mmCIF file of C-alpha atoms in Angstrom:
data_model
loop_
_atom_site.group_PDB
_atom_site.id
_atom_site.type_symbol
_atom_site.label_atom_id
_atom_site.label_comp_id
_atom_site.label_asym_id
_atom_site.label_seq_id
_atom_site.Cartn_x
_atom_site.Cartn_y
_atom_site.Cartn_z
ATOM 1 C CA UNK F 167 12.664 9.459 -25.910
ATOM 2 C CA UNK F 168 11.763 5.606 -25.927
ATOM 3 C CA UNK F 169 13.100 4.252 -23.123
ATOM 4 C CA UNK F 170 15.278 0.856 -22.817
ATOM 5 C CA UNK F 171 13.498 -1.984 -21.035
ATOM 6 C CA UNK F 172 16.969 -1.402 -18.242
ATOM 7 C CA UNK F 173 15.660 2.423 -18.436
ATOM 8 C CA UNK F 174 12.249 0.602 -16.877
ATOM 9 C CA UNK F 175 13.052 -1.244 -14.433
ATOM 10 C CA UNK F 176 15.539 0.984 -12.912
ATOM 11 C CA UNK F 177 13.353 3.467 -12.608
ATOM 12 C CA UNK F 178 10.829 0.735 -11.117
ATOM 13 C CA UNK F 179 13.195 -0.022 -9.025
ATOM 14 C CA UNK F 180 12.950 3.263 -7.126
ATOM 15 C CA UNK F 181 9.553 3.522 -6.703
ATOM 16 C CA UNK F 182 8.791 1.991 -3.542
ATOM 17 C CA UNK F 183 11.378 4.981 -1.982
ATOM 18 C CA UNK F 184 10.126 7.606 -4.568
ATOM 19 C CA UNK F 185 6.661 6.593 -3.187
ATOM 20 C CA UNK F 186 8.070 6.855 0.537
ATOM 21 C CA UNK F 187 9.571 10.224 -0.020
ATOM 22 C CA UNK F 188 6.718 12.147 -1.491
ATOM 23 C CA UNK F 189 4.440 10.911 0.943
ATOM 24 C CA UNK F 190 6.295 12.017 4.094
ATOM 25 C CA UNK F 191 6.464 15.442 2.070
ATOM 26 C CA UNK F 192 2.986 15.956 0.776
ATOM 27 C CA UNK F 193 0.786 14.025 3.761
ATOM 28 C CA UNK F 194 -1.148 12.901 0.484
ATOM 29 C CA UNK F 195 -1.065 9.063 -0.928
ATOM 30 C CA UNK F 196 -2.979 10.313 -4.109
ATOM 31 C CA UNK F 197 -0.684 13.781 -4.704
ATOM 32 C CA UNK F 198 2.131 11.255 -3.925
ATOM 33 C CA UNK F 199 1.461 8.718 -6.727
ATOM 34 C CA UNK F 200 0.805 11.740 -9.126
ATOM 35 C CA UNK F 201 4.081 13.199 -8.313
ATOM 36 C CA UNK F 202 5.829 9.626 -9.051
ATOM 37 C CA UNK F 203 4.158 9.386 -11.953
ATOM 38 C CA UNK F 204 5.229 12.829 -13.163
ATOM 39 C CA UNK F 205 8.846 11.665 -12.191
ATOM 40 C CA UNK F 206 8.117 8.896 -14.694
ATOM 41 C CA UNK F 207 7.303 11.223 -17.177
ATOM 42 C CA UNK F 208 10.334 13.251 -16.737
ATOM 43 C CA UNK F 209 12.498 10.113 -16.970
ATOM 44 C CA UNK F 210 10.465 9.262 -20.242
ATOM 45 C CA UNK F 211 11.490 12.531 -22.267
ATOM 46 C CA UNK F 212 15.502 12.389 -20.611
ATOM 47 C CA UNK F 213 18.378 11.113 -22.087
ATOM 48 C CA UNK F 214 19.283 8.357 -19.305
ATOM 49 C CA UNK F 215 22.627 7.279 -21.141
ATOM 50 C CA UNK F 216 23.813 10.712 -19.793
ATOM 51 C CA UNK F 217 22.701 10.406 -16.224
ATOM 52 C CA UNK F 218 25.766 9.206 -13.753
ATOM 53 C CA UNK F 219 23.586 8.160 -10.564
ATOM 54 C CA UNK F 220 19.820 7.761 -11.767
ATOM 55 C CA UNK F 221 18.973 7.517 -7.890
ATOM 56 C CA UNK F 222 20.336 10.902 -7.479
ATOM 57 C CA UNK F 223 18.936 12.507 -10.729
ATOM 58 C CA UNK F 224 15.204 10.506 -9.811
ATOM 59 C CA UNK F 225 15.197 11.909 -6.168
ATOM 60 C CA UNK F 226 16.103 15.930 -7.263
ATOM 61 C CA UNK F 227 13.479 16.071 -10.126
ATOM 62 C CA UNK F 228 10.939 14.288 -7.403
ATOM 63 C CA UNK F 229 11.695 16.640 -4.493
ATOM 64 C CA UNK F 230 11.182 19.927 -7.255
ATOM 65 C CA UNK F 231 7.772 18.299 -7.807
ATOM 66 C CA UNK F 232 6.905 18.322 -4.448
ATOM 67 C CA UNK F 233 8.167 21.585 -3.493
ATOM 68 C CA UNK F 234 6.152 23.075 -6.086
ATOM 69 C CA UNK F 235 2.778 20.616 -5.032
ATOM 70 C CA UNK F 236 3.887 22.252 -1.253
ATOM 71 C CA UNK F 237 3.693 26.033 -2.432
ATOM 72 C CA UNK F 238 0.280 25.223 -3.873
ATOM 73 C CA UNK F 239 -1.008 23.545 -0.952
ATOM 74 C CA UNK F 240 -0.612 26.367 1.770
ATOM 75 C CA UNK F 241 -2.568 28.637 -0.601
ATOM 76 C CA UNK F 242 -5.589 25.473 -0.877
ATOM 77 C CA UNK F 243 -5.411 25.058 2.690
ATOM 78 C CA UNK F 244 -5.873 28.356 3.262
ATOM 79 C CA UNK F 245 -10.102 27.916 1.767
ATOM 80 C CA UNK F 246 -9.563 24.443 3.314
ATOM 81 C CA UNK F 247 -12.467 24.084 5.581
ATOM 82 C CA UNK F 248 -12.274 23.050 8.830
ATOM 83 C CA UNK F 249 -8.921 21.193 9.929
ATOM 84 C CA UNK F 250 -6.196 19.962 7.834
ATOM 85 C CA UNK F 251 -4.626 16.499 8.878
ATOM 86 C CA UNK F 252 -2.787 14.026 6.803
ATOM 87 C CA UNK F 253 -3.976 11.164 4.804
ATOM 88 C CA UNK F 254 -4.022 8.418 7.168
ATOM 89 C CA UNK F 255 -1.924 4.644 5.682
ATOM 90 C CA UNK F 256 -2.823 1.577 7.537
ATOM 91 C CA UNK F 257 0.530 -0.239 8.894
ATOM 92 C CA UNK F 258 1.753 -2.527 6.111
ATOM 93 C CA UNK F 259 1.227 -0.200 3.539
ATOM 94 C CA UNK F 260 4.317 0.006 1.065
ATOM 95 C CA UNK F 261 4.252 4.032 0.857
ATOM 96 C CA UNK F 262 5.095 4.337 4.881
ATOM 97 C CA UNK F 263 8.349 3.264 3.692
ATOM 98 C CA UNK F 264 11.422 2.393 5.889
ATOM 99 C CA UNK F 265 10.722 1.490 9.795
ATOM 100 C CA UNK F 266 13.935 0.531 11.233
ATOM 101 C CA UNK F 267 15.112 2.805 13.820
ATOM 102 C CA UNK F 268 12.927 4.954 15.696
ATOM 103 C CA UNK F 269 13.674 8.065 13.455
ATOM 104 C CA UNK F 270 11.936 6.414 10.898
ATOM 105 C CA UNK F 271 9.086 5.031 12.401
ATOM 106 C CA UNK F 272 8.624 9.100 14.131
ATOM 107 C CA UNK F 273 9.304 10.255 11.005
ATOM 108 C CA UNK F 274 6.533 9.128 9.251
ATOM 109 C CA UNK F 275 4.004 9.217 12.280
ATOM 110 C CA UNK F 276 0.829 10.716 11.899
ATOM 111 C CA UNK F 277 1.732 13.174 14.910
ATOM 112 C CA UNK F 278 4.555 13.807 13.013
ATOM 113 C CA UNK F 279 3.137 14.332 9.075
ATOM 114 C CA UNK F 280 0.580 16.822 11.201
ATOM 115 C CA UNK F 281 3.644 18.883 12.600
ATOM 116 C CA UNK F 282 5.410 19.042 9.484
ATOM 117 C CA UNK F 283 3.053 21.369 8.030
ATOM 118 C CA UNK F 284 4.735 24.204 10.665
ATOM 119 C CA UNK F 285 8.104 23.383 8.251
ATOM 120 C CA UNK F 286 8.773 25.596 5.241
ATOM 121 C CA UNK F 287 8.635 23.534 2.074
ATOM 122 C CA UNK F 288 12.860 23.567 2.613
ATOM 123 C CA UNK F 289 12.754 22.324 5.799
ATOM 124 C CA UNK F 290 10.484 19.859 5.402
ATOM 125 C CA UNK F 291 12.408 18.101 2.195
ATOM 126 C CA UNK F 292 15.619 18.426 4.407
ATOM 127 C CA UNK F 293 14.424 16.591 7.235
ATOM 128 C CA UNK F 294 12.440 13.917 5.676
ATOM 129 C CA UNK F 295 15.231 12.624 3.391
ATOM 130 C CA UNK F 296 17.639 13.391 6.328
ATOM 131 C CA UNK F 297 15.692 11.742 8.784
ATOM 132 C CA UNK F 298 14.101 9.347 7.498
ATOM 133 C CA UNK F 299 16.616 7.940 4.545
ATOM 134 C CA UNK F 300 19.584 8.753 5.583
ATOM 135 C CA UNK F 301 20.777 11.133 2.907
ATOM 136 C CA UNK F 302 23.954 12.756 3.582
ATOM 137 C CA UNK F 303 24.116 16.439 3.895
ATOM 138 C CA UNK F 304 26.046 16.954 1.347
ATOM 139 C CA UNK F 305 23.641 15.605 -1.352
ATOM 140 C CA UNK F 306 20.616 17.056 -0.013
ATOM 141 C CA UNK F 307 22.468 20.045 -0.654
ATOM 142 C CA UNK F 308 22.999 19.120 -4.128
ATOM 143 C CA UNK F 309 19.433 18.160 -4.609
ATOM 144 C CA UNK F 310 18.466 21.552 -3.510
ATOM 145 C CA UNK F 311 20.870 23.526 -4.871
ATOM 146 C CA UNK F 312 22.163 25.344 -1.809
ATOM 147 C CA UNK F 313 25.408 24.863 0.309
ATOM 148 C CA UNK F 314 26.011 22.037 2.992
ATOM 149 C CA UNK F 315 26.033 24.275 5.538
ATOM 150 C CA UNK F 316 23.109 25.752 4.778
ATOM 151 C CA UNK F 317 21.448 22.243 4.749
ATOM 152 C CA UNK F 318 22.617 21.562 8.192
ATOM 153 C CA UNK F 319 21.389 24.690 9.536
ATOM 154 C CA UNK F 320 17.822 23.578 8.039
ATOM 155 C CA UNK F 321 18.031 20.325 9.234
ATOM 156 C CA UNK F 322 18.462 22.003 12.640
ATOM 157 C CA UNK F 323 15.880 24.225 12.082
ATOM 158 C CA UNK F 324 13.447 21.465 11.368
ATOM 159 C CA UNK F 325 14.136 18.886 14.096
ATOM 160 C CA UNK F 326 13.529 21.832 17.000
ATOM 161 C CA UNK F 327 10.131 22.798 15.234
ATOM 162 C CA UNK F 328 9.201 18.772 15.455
ATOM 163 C CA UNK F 329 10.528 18.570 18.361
ATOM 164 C CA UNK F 330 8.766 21.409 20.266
ATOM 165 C CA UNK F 331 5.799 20.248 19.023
ATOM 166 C CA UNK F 332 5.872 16.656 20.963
ATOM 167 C CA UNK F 333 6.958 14.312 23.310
ATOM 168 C CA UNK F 334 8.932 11.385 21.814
ATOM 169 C CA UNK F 335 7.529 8.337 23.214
ATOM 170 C CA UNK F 336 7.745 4.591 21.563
ATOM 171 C CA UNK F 337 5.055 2.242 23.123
ATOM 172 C CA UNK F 338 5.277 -1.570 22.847
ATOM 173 C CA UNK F 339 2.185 -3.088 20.727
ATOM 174 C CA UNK F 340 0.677 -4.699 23.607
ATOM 175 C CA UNK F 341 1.039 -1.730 25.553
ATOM 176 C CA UNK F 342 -0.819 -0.004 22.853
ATOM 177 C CA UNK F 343 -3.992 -2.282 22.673
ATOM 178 C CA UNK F 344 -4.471 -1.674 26.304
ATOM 179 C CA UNK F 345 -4.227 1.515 26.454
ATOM 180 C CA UNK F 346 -6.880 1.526 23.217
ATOM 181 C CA UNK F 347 -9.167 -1.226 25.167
ATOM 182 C CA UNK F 348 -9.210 1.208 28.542
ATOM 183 C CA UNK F 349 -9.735 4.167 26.326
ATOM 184 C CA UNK F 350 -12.272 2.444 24.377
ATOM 185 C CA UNK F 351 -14.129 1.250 27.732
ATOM 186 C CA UNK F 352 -14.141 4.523 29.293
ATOM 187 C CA UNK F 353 -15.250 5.867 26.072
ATOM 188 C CA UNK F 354 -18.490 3.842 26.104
ATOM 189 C CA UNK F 355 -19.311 4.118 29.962
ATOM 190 C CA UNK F 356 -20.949 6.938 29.817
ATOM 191 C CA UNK F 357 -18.752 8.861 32.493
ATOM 192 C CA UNK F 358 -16.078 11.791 31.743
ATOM 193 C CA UNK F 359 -14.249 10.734 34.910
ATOM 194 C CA UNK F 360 -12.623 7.299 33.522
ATOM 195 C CA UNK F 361 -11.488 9.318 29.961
ATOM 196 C CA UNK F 362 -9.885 12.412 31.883
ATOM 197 C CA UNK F 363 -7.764 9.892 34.010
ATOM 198 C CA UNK F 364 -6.440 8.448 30.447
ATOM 199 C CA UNK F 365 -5.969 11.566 29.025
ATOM 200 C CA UNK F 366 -2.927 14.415 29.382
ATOM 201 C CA UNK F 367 -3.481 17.831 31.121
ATOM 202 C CA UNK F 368 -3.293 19.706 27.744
ATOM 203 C CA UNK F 369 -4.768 16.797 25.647
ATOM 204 C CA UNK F 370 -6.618 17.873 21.889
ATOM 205 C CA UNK F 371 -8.964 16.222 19.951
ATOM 206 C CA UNK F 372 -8.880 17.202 16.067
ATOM 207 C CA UNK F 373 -10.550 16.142 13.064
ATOM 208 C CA UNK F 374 -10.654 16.546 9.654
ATOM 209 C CA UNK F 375 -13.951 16.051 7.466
ATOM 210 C CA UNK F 376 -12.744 18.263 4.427
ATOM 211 C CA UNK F 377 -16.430 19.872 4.447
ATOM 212 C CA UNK F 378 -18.002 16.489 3.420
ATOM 213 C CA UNK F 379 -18.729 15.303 6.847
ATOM 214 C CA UNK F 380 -19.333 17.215 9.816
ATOM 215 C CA UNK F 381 -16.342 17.991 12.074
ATOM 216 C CA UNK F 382 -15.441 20.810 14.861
ATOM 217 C CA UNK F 383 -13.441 23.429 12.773
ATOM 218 C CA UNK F 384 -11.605 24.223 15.828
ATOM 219 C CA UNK F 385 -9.646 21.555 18.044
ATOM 220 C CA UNK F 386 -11.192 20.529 21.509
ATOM 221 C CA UNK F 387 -8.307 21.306 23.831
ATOM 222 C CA UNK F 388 -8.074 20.131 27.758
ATOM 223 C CA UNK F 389 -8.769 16.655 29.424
ATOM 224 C CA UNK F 390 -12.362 17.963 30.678
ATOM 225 C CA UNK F 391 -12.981 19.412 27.062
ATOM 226 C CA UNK F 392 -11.508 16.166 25.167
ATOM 227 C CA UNK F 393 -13.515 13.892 27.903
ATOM 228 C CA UNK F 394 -16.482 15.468 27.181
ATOM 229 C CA UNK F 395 -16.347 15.647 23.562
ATOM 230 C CA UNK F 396 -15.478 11.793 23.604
ATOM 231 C CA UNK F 397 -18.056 11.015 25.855
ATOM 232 C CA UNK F 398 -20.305 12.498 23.942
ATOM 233 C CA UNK F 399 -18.671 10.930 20.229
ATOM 234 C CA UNK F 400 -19.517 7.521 21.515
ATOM 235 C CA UNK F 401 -23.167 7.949 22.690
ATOM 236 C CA UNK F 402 -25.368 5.947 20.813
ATOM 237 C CA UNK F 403 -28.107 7.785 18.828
ATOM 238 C CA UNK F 404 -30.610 7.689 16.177
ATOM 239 C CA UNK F 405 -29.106 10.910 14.654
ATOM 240 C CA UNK F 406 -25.746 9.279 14.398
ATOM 241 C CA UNK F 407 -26.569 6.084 12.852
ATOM 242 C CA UNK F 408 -28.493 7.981 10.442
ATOM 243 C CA UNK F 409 -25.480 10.328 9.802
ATOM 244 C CA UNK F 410 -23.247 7.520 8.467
ATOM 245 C CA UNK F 411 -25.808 5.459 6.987
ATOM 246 C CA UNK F 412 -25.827 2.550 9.861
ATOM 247 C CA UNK F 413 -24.116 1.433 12.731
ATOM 248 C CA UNK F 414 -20.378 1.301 11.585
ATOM 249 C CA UNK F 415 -17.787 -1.319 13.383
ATOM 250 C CA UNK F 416 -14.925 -0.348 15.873
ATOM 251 C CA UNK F 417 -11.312 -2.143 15.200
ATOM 252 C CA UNK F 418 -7.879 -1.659 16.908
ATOM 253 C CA UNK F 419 -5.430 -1.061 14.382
ATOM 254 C CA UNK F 420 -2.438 0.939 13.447
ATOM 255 C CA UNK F 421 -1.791 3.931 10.988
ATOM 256 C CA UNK F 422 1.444 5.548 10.622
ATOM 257 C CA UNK F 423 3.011 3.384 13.132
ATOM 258 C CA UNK F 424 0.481 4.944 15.569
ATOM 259 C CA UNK F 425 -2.135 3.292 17.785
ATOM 260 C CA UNK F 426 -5.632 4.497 16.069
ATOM 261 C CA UNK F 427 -9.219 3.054 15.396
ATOM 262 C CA UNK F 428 -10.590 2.172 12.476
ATOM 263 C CA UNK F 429 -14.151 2.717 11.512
ATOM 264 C CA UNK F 430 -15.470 0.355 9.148
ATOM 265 C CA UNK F 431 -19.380 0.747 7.668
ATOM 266 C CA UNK F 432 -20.330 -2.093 5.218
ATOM 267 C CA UNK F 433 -16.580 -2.686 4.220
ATOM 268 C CA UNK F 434 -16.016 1.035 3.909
ATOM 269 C CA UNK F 435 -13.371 2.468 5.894
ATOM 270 C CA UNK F 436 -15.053 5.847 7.469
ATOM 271 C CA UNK F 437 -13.009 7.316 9.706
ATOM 272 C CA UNK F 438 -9.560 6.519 11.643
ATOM 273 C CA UNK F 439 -8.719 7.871 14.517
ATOM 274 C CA UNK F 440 -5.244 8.011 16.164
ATOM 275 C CA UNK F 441 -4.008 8.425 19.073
ATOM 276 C CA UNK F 442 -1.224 10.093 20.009
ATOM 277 C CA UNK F 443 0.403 7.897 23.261
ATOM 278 C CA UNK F 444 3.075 9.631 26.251
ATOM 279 C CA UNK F 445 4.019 8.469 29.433
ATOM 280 C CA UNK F 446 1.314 10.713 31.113
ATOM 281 C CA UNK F 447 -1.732 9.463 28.812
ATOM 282 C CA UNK F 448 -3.321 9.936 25.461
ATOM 283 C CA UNK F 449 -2.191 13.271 24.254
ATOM 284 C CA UNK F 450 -4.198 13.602 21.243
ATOM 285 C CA UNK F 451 -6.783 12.276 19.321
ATOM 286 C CA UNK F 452 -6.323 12.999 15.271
ATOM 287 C CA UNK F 453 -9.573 11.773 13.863
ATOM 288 C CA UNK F 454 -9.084 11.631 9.463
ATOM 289 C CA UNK F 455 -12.940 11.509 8.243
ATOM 290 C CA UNK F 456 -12.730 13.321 5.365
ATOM 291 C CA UNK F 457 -13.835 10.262 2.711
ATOM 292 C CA UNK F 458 -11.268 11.650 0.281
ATOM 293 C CA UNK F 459 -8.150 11.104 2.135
ATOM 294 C CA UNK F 460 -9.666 7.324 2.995
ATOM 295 C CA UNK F 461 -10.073 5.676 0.176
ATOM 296 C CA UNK F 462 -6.559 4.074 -0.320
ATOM 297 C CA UNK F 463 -7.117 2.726 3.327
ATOM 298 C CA UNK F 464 -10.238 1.284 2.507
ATOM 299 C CA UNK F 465 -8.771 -0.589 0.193
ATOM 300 C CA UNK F 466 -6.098 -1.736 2.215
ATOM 301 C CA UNK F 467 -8.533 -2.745 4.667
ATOM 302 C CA UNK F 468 -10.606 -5.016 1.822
ATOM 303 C CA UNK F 469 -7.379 -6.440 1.276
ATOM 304 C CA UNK F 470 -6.276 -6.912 5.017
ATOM 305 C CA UNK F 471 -7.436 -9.855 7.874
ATOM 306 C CA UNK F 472 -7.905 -7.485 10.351
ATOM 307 C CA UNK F 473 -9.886 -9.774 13.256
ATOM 308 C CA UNK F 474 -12.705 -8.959 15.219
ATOM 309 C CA UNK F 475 -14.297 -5.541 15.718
ATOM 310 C CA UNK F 476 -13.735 -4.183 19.276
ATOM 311 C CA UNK F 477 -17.547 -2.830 19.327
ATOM 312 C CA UNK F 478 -20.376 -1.946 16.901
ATOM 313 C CA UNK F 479 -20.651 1.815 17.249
ATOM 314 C CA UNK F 480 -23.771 3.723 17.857
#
């Protein structure tokens, strides 16, 4: 059906939280914009004079679009190789969505996005839009077509599977940068001593190159093992500069509301790395290098003043 120029912008209108939504739920800019788009679609061939709440009726057909992208993804990520981590977004980014109160900011955190693939597709739609929008139990319940009480036992569910799975800790931003600067300097001193004193007991190092760029299919786990590896990741070397193509440039920055580094080679965003940040020390490196799941943030970057490098790498 041809749709009314009101039937537009309503529907543009939602977007920006349509956007928000299926990102928290797929970890995927690019699978989120394709299930907005098929929203669209959907809202094209409907008969909108007949739809009540088109917020309501927008949000159910987009979480059945993502429930069915999340039943296909555990069987890709299953030949996936190597580790699976979320597509990183660079802070100002419109699809992180709504950051004010701490649930949202966690909600949407790469530490986060990483432990939500432990949810079932169910639990994972009833936390984000209960935890990070606000949706009221009763019409996530509606949306899914199961009772409220069954949505708050999900809900329930979900937030002890996040929750075993991390400390929740909320850093100032200048706290942050020093804590990246002293990382970053025992990084490049060629000691393991200065990075285990930054680092957690049970601190992990994981990354992600999709089978495009090399990466350790299993996750370095321990502050001696993490040290090491790190130690080692910042050496510079012949091999490595002729791995990437050059010597790429360090920045401070922030991804999913989480302290990270930015690797940057001839305006090319090639890796970000971030850094998970508790009371007792860096917790966890998640390193995204895979060049798929970086090309929205390289163009965020192009677009971005983002200052002086820290150092020129390798």
């Amino acid at each position: 059906m041809a749709l009314t120029m009101n039937d537009v912008a309503r529907f543009e209108a939602s977007m920006p939280r349509l956007q928000a939504i299926a990102y928290r739920l797929l970890g995927s800019a690019g699978d989120a914009e394709d299930a907005v788009q098929d929203t669209f679609l959907r809202w094209q061939a409907t008969d909108t004079g007949r739809i009540e709440v088109p917020e309501a009726w927008l949000t159910k057909v987009l979480t059945n679009l993502c429930l069915n992208q999340l039943a296909s993804a555990r069987a890709r990520r299953e030949t996936y190789v190597g580790q699976w981590l979320p597509e990183p977004l660079l802070d100002g980014d419109p699809m992180l969505g709504p950051a004010e109160t701490a649930e949202q900011r966690e909600s949407v955190s790469y530490a986060v996005l990483a432990l939500m693939e432990r949810l079932s597709p169910n639990e994972r739609v009833v936390y984000v839009l209960r935890e990070a929008f606000g949706y009221p139990h009763r019409r996530i319940a509606e949306i899914l077509d199961i009772t409220e009480a069954a949505g708050q036992q999900i809900f329930h569910r979900a937030k002890k599977h996040i929750a075993d799975g991390r400390v929740r800790t909320e850093i100032d931003e200048a706290a942050a940068r020093r804590i990246v600067d002293e990382f970053l300097a025992a990084a490049t001193s060629g000691r393991t001593e200065p990075l285990v004193r930054l680092l957690t007991a049970d601190a992990v190092a994981i990354g992600d190159g999709g089978g495009k760029v090399p990466a350790r299919a299993k996750a370095f786990e321990g502050a001696l093992a993490v040290a090491t590896f790190m130690r080692g990741l910042f050496k510079p070397s012949q091999a490595k500069r002729a791995l990437v193509g050059g010597s790429p440039e360090i920045y401070a920055a922030s991804a999913n509301n989480t302290p990270a580094l930015v690797v940057v080679l001839d305006g090319r965003v090639i890796g970000v790395m971030c850094l998970e940040i508790t009371a007792d020390g860096i917790s966890a490196f998640r390193s995204q290098v895979n060049p798929d799941k970086l090309e929205r943030a390289t163009r965020r970057w192009a677009a971005a003043d983002h200052g002086e490098p820290l150092l020129t790498a390798f």
